[in-house]
Amino acid sequence: MLLVKNIGLLQTPVGTHSLCGPEQAKNLKLKDAAVAVKDGKISEIFADGAEPPLSKFDRVIDAEGRLVTPGLVDCHTHMVFGGWRHNEIPLKLKGATYLDILRAGGGILDTVRHTREMSEDELLNRAKGFVCEMLRGGVTTAESKSGYGLDLNDEIKQLRVNKRLCEETPMDIVSTFLGAHAIPPEFKDRADEYIDYLCDTVLPEVKRQNLASFCDVFCEDSVFDVMQSKKMLLCGQKYGLKSKIHADEIEAIGGAVLAGELGAISAEHLIATNELGMDSMARGGVTAALLPATSFYLNKTYAPARAMIDKGIPVAIASDFNPGSCPSLNLQLCINLGYLKYRLLPEEILTAVTLNAACALDRGDAIGSIEVGKNADLVIWDAPNFEMLCYRFGSNQVKTVIKKGEIIQ
Ligand code: IZC
Ligand code: ZN
């Protein structure tokens, strides 16, 4: 049995469901606390200086008065990819936008070319490096989307990397099928046929090998329209994959409205969303997965997080790590942006990067909060309180990461 003792402040949201409205700002705060761990799960929580029976524990970690929170959950990443996209910098300096570059056959399609060239093992080794960096930054569960293969073999290759990342690293990886991320050159100007190919040929194989929990689509101007997105997501649902959607990132073409209508588990990005989209999400119980580092990197505005909370939409915050619009996997930076740009309260932000993110991955029963029975995924921060994490930026403020009761860094 493991004991984490001498916790100055234990701060966590509570529950197994996503928190919305005023609930999002409610965190449990325990002073002079300790957490007991048995078989990788939290077995007991002590507060207000209550003395745990030390002789029961074979391992004791002294938090030395620091802040302890749940392990962070990064619920939106594209971490398995070949190449980088720094070659876009001169184009961007001349004024080219993200969609200009994609329409010209670059952007995502550039990453597809590099990803197709790499073997499963090469992609795995590369992504393992990213996973290590995420763990060092306090992330203990991360989503990973496919979408740089865009054909049967290469999509399966990417999803197999997700599976092996989960098996071969301490990180829990939640796998999402994003075959509908862009229209591959083989299907140029034939988006409908590509969606049919994904539904008829790729998805059945994804399901047969049980390689994904979610189906996602990039619903965007010049990518997939609302009808195509709907077809893709319904097809995913037929195979038991819950729906996620890249919605209203650049243009509000109806992605958030669709998310609400389909009862998607999450709609992601939402920089350009509007009242119609938000009202539909609120009605459908959709979590908003907001990606502030992408707004930063695209030099765009920030999603209307406060309006979403006011409308009762649960807000999660994730990194969107990918080689194009967000070449950073730093979720601590997203915490800073949550405060500075979304103007959320520290408590709302903690909920956004733990419990609400866990619920966006359908894992609220097992992770996302420090409660008896949940996995012992904990971070000891080199900080006395969560305000410090919102305030300081650019440094890694992690002291120790504990994953299912094991110290991993
Ligand atoms: O590679 O550009 N937005 N997909 C949708 C991305 C960003 C990832 C990329
Ligand atoms: Zn994305």
Coordinates of C-alpha atoms and ligand atoms in Angstrom, one line a residue:
M1 CA 0.0 0.0 0.0
L2 CA 1.2 3.5 -0.9
L3 CA 0.5 6.7 1.1
V4 CA 0.9 10.2 -0.2
K5 CA 1.2 12.2 2.9
N6 CA 1.7 15.8 3.9
I7 CA -0.4 17.3 1.1
G8 CA -0.8 21.0 1.8
L9 CA -3.8 21.3 -0.4
L10 CA -5.7 18.5 -2.2
Q11 CA -7.9 20.1 -4.8
T12 CA -10.3 18.1 -7.1
P13 CA -13.7 18.2 -8.8
V14 CA -16.1 15.5 -7.5
G15 CA -18.3 13.0 -9.3
T16 CA -18.4 10.7 -12.3
H17 CA -20.4 13.1 -14.6
S18 CA -19.3 16.2 -16.3
L19 CA -19.9 19.4 -14.4
C20 CA -21.7 22.4 -15.9
G21 CA -22.9 25.8 -15.0
P22 CA -22.0 26.8 -11.4
E23 CA -21.1 23.2 -10.7
Q24 CA -18.0 23.5 -12.9
A25 CA -16.5 26.0 -10.3
K26 CA -17.0 23.6 -7.4
N27 CA -13.8 21.9 -6.3
L28 CA -13.3 19.9 -3.1
K29 CA -10.4 21.5 -1.2
L30 CA -8.8 19.5 1.7
K31 CA -6.0 20.9 3.8
D32 CA -3.3 18.8 5.5
A33 CA -4.4 15.8 3.6
A34 CA -3.2 12.3 2.7
V35 CA -4.2 9.8 0.1
A36 CA -3.9 6.0 0.5
V37 CA -3.6 3.8 -2.6
K38 CA -4.3 0.1 -2.8
D39 CA -4.0 -2.0 -6.0
G40 CA -3.6 1.2 -8.1
K41 CA -6.8 2.7 -6.8
I42 CA -7.5 5.4 -4.2
S43 CA -8.6 3.5 -1.0
E44 CA -8.8 6.2 1.6
I45 CA -8.5 10.0 1.9
F46 CA -7.5 11.8 5.1
A47 CA -7.9 15.5 5.8
D48 CA -7.3 18.2 8.4
G49 CA -4.1 16.5 9.7
A50 CA -5.8 13.2 10.4
E51 CA -3.0 10.7 11.0
P52 CA -3.0 7.7 8.7
P53 CA -1.7 4.5 10.3
L54 CA 1.8 4.6 8.8
S55 CA 2.7 1.0 9.6
K56 CA 0.1 -0.2 7.1
F57 CA 2.0 1.3 4.2
D58 CA 5.1 -0.2 2.5
R59 CA 5.7 3.0 0.5
V60 CA 5.2 6.6 1.6
I61 CA 5.7 9.8 -0.5
D62 CA 6.0 13.0 1.3
A63 CA 4.3 15.9 -0.6
E64 CA 6.0 18.4 1.7
G65 CA 3.0 20.7 1.9
R66 CA 2.5 20.9 -1.9
L67 CA -0.7 21.0 -4.0
V68 CA -2.0 17.6 -5.2
T69 CA -4.6 17.3 -8.0
P70 CA -6.0 14.5 -10.2
G71 CA -3.7 13.6 -13.1
L72 CA -4.5 15.9 -16.0
V73 CA -6.5 14.4 -18.9
D74 CA -5.8 15.7 -22.5
C75 CA -9.0 14.8 -24.3
H76 CA -8.0 16.0 -27.8
T77 CA -4.7 15.2 -29.5
H78 CA -3.3 14.1 -32.9
M79 CA -0.1 12.7 -31.5
V80 CA 0.7 10.0 -34.0
F81 CA 2.2 11.6 -37.1
G82 CA 5.2 11.8 -39.4
G83 CA 7.2 14.9 -40.2
W84 CA 6.5 18.4 -38.9
R85 CA 5.1 21.5 -40.7
H86 CA 7.6 24.2 -39.9
N87 CA 7.9 24.6 -43.7
E88 CA 4.5 26.4 -43.6
I89 CA 6.1 29.4 -41.7
P90 CA 7.1 31.4 -44.8
L91 CA 3.7 30.8 -46.3
K92 CA 2.0 32.0 -43.1
L93 CA 4.3 35.0 -42.9
K94 CA 3.0 36.0 -46.4
G95 CA -0.6 35.8 -45.2
A96 CA -1.6 32.2 -46.1
T97 CA -4.2 30.8 -43.7
Y98 CA -4.6 27.3 -42.3
L99 CA -7.3 26.5 -44.9
D100 CA -5.4 28.2 -47.8
I101 CA -2.5 25.8 -47.2
L102 CA -4.8 22.7 -46.9
R103 CA -6.7 23.7 -50.1
A104 CA -3.4 23.9 -51.9
G105 CA -2.6 20.3 -51.0
G106 CA -0.4 21.0 -48.0
G107 CA -1.3 21.1 -44.3
I108 CA -2.9 17.9 -43.1
L109 CA -2.2 16.3 -46.5
D110 CA 1.5 17.0 -46.1
T111 CA 1.4 15.2 -42.7
V112 CA -0.5 12.3 -44.4
R113 CA 2.4 11.9 -46.9
H114 CA 5.0 11.7 -44.1
T115 CA 2.8 9.4 -42.0
R116 CA 2.2 7.0 -44.8
E117 CA 5.9 6.7 -45.4
M118 CA 6.6 5.6 -41.8
S119 CA 6.3 2.1 -40.4
E120 CA 4.1 1.3 -37.4
D121 CA 7.3 0.9 -35.3
E122 CA 8.7 4.2 -36.4
L123 CA 5.5 6.0 -35.6
L124 CA 5.3 4.2 -32.3
N125 CA 8.8 5.2 -31.2
R126 CA 8.2 8.8 -32.1
A127 CA 4.9 9.0 -30.3
K128 CA 6.4 7.4 -27.2
G129 CA 8.7 10.4 -27.0
F130 CA 5.6 12.7 -27.0
V131 CA 3.9 10.5 -24.4
C132 CA 6.9 10.8 -22.1
E133 CA 6.8 14.5 -22.4
M134 CA 3.1 14.6 -21.7
L135 CA 3.6 12.4 -18.6
R136 CA 6.3 14.7 -17.3
G137 CA 3.9 17.6 -17.7
G138 CA 1.3 15.9 -15.5
V139 CA -1.0 14.3 -18.1
T140 CA -2.0 10.7 -17.1
T141 CA -4.6 10.0 -19.8
A142 CA -4.7 11.3 -23.4
E143 CA -6.8 10.8 -26.4
S144 CA -5.1 10.1 -29.7
K145 CA -6.9 10.5 -33.0
S146 CA -6.0 8.8 -36.3
G147 CA -6.5 10.9 -39.5
Y148 CA -3.1 11.0 -41.1
G149 CA -3.5 7.7 -42.9
L150 CA -6.7 8.3 -44.9
D151 CA -6.7 4.8 -46.4
L152 CA -7.4 1.4 -44.9
N153 CA -3.8 0.3 -44.1
D154 CA -2.5 3.6 -42.9
E155 CA -5.5 4.4 -40.7
I156 CA -5.2 0.9 -39.1
K157 CA -1.5 1.5 -38.7
Q158 CA -2.1 4.7 -36.8
L159 CA -4.8 3.1 -34.6
R160 CA -2.5 0.2 -33.9
V161 CA 0.1 2.7 -32.6
N162 CA -2.6 4.0 -30.3
K163 CA -3.2 0.6 -28.9
R164 CA 0.5 -0.1 -28.4
L165 CA 1.1 3.3 -26.8
C166 CA -1.5 2.3 -24.3
E167 CA 0.0 -1.1 -23.7
E168 CA 3.7 -0.1 -23.7
T169 CA 3.7 3.2 -21.8
P170 CA 2.2 4.2 -18.4
M171 CA -0.2 6.6 -20.2
D172 CA -3.8 5.5 -20.7
I173 CA -4.5 6.2 -24.4
V174 CA -8.1 6.6 -25.6
S175 CA -8.3 6.0 -29.4
T176 CA -10.5 7.9 -31.8
F177 CA -11.0 7.1 -35.5
L178 CA -10.7 10.3 -37.5
G179 CA -10.6 8.9 -41.0
A180 CA -12.7 11.9 -42.1
H181 CA -9.9 14.4 -41.3
A182 CA -9.3 15.5 -44.9
I183 CA -10.0 14.3 -48.4
P184 CA -7.0 12.2 -49.6
P185 CA -5.5 12.8 -53.1
E186 CA -7.0 9.5 -54.3
F187 CA -10.5 11.0 -53.7
K188 CA -9.8 14.6 -54.7
D189 CA -13.1 16.4 -55.3
R190 CA -15.0 13.2 -54.3
A191 CA -15.7 13.8 -50.6
D192 CA -19.0 11.8 -50.7
E193 CA -17.3 8.8 -52.2
Y194 CA -14.5 9.0 -49.6
I195 CA -17.1 9.0 -46.8
D196 CA -18.7 5.9 -48.4
Y197 CA -15.2 4.3 -48.5
L198 CA -14.6 5.0 -44.8
C199 CA -18.1 3.7 -43.9
D200 CA -18.0 0.5 -46.1
T201 CA -14.3 -0.4 -46.0
V202 CA -12.3 1.2 -43.2
L203 CA -14.8 1.4 -40.2
P204 CA -15.7 -2.3 -40.3
E205 CA -12.0 -3.2 -40.0
V206 CA -11.5 -0.7 -37.2
K207 CA -14.4 -2.3 -35.4
R208 CA -13.2 -5.9 -36.2
Q209 CA -9.9 -5.2 -34.6
N210 CA -11.5 -3.1 -31.9
L211 CA -9.1 -0.2 -32.4
A212 CA -11.2 2.8 -31.5
S213 CA -13.8 4.0 -28.9
F214 CA -14.9 7.2 -30.8
C215 CA -15.5 8.3 -34.3
D216 CA -14.7 11.9 -35.2
V217 CA -15.0 14.1 -38.3
F218 CA -13.5 17.5 -39.4
C219 CA -16.7 19.4 -40.2
E220 CA -15.3 22.5 -41.8
D221 CA -15.5 24.7 -44.9
S222 CA -13.5 23.0 -47.7
V223 CA -13.3 19.7 -45.7
F224 CA -16.5 17.8 -44.8
D225 CA -19.9 19.5 -44.8
V226 CA -22.7 18.8 -42.3
M227 CA -24.4 16.1 -44.4
Q228 CA -21.2 14.2 -44.9
S229 CA -20.2 14.6 -41.2
K230 CA -23.6 13.3 -40.2
K231 CA -23.3 10.3 -42.4
M232 CA -19.9 9.5 -41.0
L233 CA -20.9 9.9 -37.4
L234 CA -24.1 7.9 -37.8
C235 CA -22.1 5.1 -39.4
G236 CA -19.6 5.2 -36.5
Q237 CA -22.6 4.9 -34.1
K238 CA -23.8 1.9 -36.0
Y239 CA -20.4 0.2 -35.1
G240 CA -20.7 1.3 -31.5
L241 CA -18.3 4.3 -31.7
K242 CA -19.6 7.3 -29.9
S243 CA -19.4 10.6 -31.7
K244 CA -17.0 13.5 -31.5
I245 CA -16.8 16.3 -33.9
H246 CA -14.3 19.0 -35.0
A247 CA -16.9 21.8 -35.1
D248 CA -16.9 25.5 -35.9
E249 CA -13.1 25.8 -35.7
I250 CA -12.7 28.3 -38.5
E251 CA -16.3 28.7 -39.9
A252 CA -19.6 28.0 -38.1
I253 CA -21.0 25.8 -40.9
G254 CA -23.3 23.9 -38.5
G255 CA -21.0 21.4 -36.8
A256 CA -22.0 22.4 -33.2
V257 CA -25.7 22.2 -34.2
L258 CA -25.1 18.7 -35.6
A259 CA -23.3 17.7 -32.4
G260 CA -26.4 18.5 -30.3
E261 CA -28.7 16.8 -32.7
L262 CA -26.7 13.6 -32.7
G263 CA -26.0 13.6 -29.0
A264 CA -22.3 13.7 -29.6
I265 CA -20.2 13.2 -26.4
S266 CA -18.1 16.2 -27.3
A267 CA -17.8 19.0 -29.9
E268 CA -14.2 20.3 -30.2
H269 CA -12.6 23.6 -31.1
L270 CA -15.7 25.9 -31.4
I271 CA -13.7 29.1 -31.9
A272 CA -16.3 30.4 -34.4
T273 CA -19.4 28.9 -32.9
N274 CA -22.6 30.9 -32.4
E275 CA -25.8 30.9 -30.3
L276 CA -27.5 28.3 -32.5
G277 CA -24.6 26.0 -32.0
M278 CA -24.3 26.5 -28.3
D279 CA -28.1 26.1 -27.7
S280 CA -28.0 22.8 -29.6
M281 CA -25.0 21.6 -27.6
A282 CA -26.8 22.5 -24.4
R283 CA -29.9 20.6 -25.4
G284 CA -27.9 17.6 -26.5
G285 CA -25.7 17.4 -23.3
V286 CA -22.6 17.8 -25.4
T287 CA -19.3 18.7 -23.7
A288 CA -17.3 21.5 -25.3
A289 CA -13.7 20.5 -25.7
L290 CA -11.9 23.8 -26.1
L291 CA -8.4 24.2 -27.4
P292 CA -6.9 27.5 -26.5
A293 CA -3.3 26.8 -27.6
T294 CA -4.7 26.4 -31.2
S295 CA -6.4 29.8 -31.0
F296 CA -3.0 31.1 -29.9
Y297 CA -1.1 29.4 -32.6
L298 CA -3.5 30.3 -35.4
N299 CA -3.7 33.9 -34.1
K300 CA -7.4 33.6 -33.8
T301 CA -10.0 34.6 -31.3
Y302 CA -10.8 32.3 -28.4
A303 CA -13.9 30.2 -28.0
P304 CA -16.7 31.7 -25.9
A305 CA -16.0 29.6 -22.8
R306 CA -17.9 31.8 -20.4
A307 CA -21.0 31.9 -22.5
M308 CA -20.9 28.1 -22.7
I309 CA -20.7 27.8 -19.0
D310 CA -23.6 30.2 -18.6
K311 CA -25.6 28.1 -21.0
G312 CA -24.9 25.0 -18.9
I313 CA -22.5 23.4 -21.4
P314 CA -19.7 21.4 -19.6
V315 CA -16.4 22.8 -20.7
A316 CA -13.2 20.7 -21.1
I317 CA -9.8 22.1 -22.1
A318 CA -7.3 20.1 -24.2
S319 CA -4.0 20.7 -26.1
D320 CA -5.0 19.7 -29.7
F321 CA -1.3 18.6 -30.1
N322 CA -0.7 18.3 -33.8
P323 CA 2.0 19.3 -36.3
G324 CA -0.1 22.0 -38.0
S325 CA -2.3 24.2 -35.8
C326 CA -0.8 23.4 -32.4
P327 CA 2.8 21.9 -32.3
S328 CA 2.7 22.0 -28.5
L329 CA 1.5 19.3 -26.1
N330 CA 1.8 21.5 -23.1
L331 CA -1.5 21.3 -21.2
Q332 CA -0.1 23.6 -18.5
L333 CA 0.1 26.3 -21.1
C334 CA -3.6 25.7 -21.8
I335 CA -4.3 26.2 -18.1
N336 CA -2.7 29.6 -18.4
L337 CA -4.7 30.5 -21.5
G338 CA -7.9 29.2 -19.8
Y339 CA -7.3 31.9 -17.2
L340 CA -5.9 34.7 -19.4
K341 CA -8.1 34.3 -22.5
Y342 CA -11.2 32.4 -21.5
R343 CA -11.2 34.3 -18.2
L344 CA -12.3 31.1 -16.3
L345 CA -11.9 30.7 -12.6
P346 CA -9.0 28.4 -11.4
E347 CA -11.6 25.9 -10.1
E348 CA -13.4 25.9 -13.5
I349 CA -10.1 25.3 -15.3
L350 CA -9.2 22.4 -13.0
T351 CA -12.5 20.8 -13.7
A352 CA -11.9 21.4 -17.4
V353 CA -8.6 19.6 -17.5
T354 CA -9.6 16.7 -15.2
L355 CA -13.2 15.5 -14.7
N356 CA -14.9 17.2 -17.7
A357 CA -12.0 16.0 -20.0
A358 CA -12.4 12.5 -18.5
C359 CA -16.1 12.6 -19.2
A360 CA -15.4 13.7 -22.8
L361 CA -13.6 10.4 -23.1
D362 CA -16.3 8.5 -21.3
R363 CA -14.0 7.7 -18.4
G364 CA -15.6 9.8 -15.6
D365 CA -16.3 6.6 -13.6
A366 CA -12.5 5.8 -13.3
I367 CA -10.5 9.0 -13.6
G368 CA -10.7 12.8 -13.4
S369 CA -11.1 13.3 -9.7
I370 CA -9.5 12.2 -6.4
E371 CA -12.1 10.0 -4.9
V372 CA -12.1 6.5 -3.2
G373 CA -12.4 3.9 -5.9
K374 CA -11.0 5.9 -8.8
N375 CA -7.6 5.2 -10.3
A376 CA -4.7 6.7 -8.3
D377 CA -3.6 9.1 -11.0
L378 CA -2.2 12.0 -9.1
V379 CA 0.1 15.0 -9.6
I380 CA 2.1 16.6 -6.9
W381 CA 2.8 20.1 -8.1
D382 CA 5.7 22.3 -7.2
A383 CA 3.1 24.9 -6.2
P384 CA 1.0 25.5 -3.1
N385 CA -2.3 26.0 -4.9
F386 CA -3.9 25.9 -8.3
E387 CA -3.9 29.6 -8.7
M388 CA -0.1 29.3 -9.1
L389 CA -0.6 27.0 -12.1
C390 CA -2.9 29.6 -13.7
Y391 CA -0.4 32.4 -13.0
R392 CA 3.1 31.1 -13.8
F393 CA 3.6 30.1 -17.3
G394 CA 6.3 28.5 -19.5
S395 CA 7.8 26.3 -16.7
N396 CA 6.9 22.8 -15.9
Q397 CA 5.5 23.0 -12.4
V398 CA 5.2 19.2 -11.9
K399 CA 7.0 17.7 -9.0
T400 CA 5.8 14.1 -9.1
V401 CA 3.4 12.1 -11.3
I402 CA 1.7 9.0 -9.9
K403 CA -0.1 6.7 -12.3
K404 CA -2.3 4.0 -10.9
G405 CA -0.3 4.2 -7.7
E406 CA 3.1 4.0 -9.4
I407 CA 5.6 6.9 -9.3
I408 CA 6.5 7.5 -12.9
Q409 CA 8.5 10.7 -12.6
Ligands
IZC1 O1 -2.9 18.4 -38.8 O2 -3.8 20.3 -39.1 N1 -7.5 21.1 -37.2 N2 -7.1 19.1 -37.8 C1 -8.2 20.0 -37.7 C2 -6.0 19.6 -37.4 C3 -6.2 20.9 -37.0 C4 -4.7 18.9 -37.4 C5 -3.8 19.3 -38.5
ZN2 ZN -8.1 18.3 -33.7

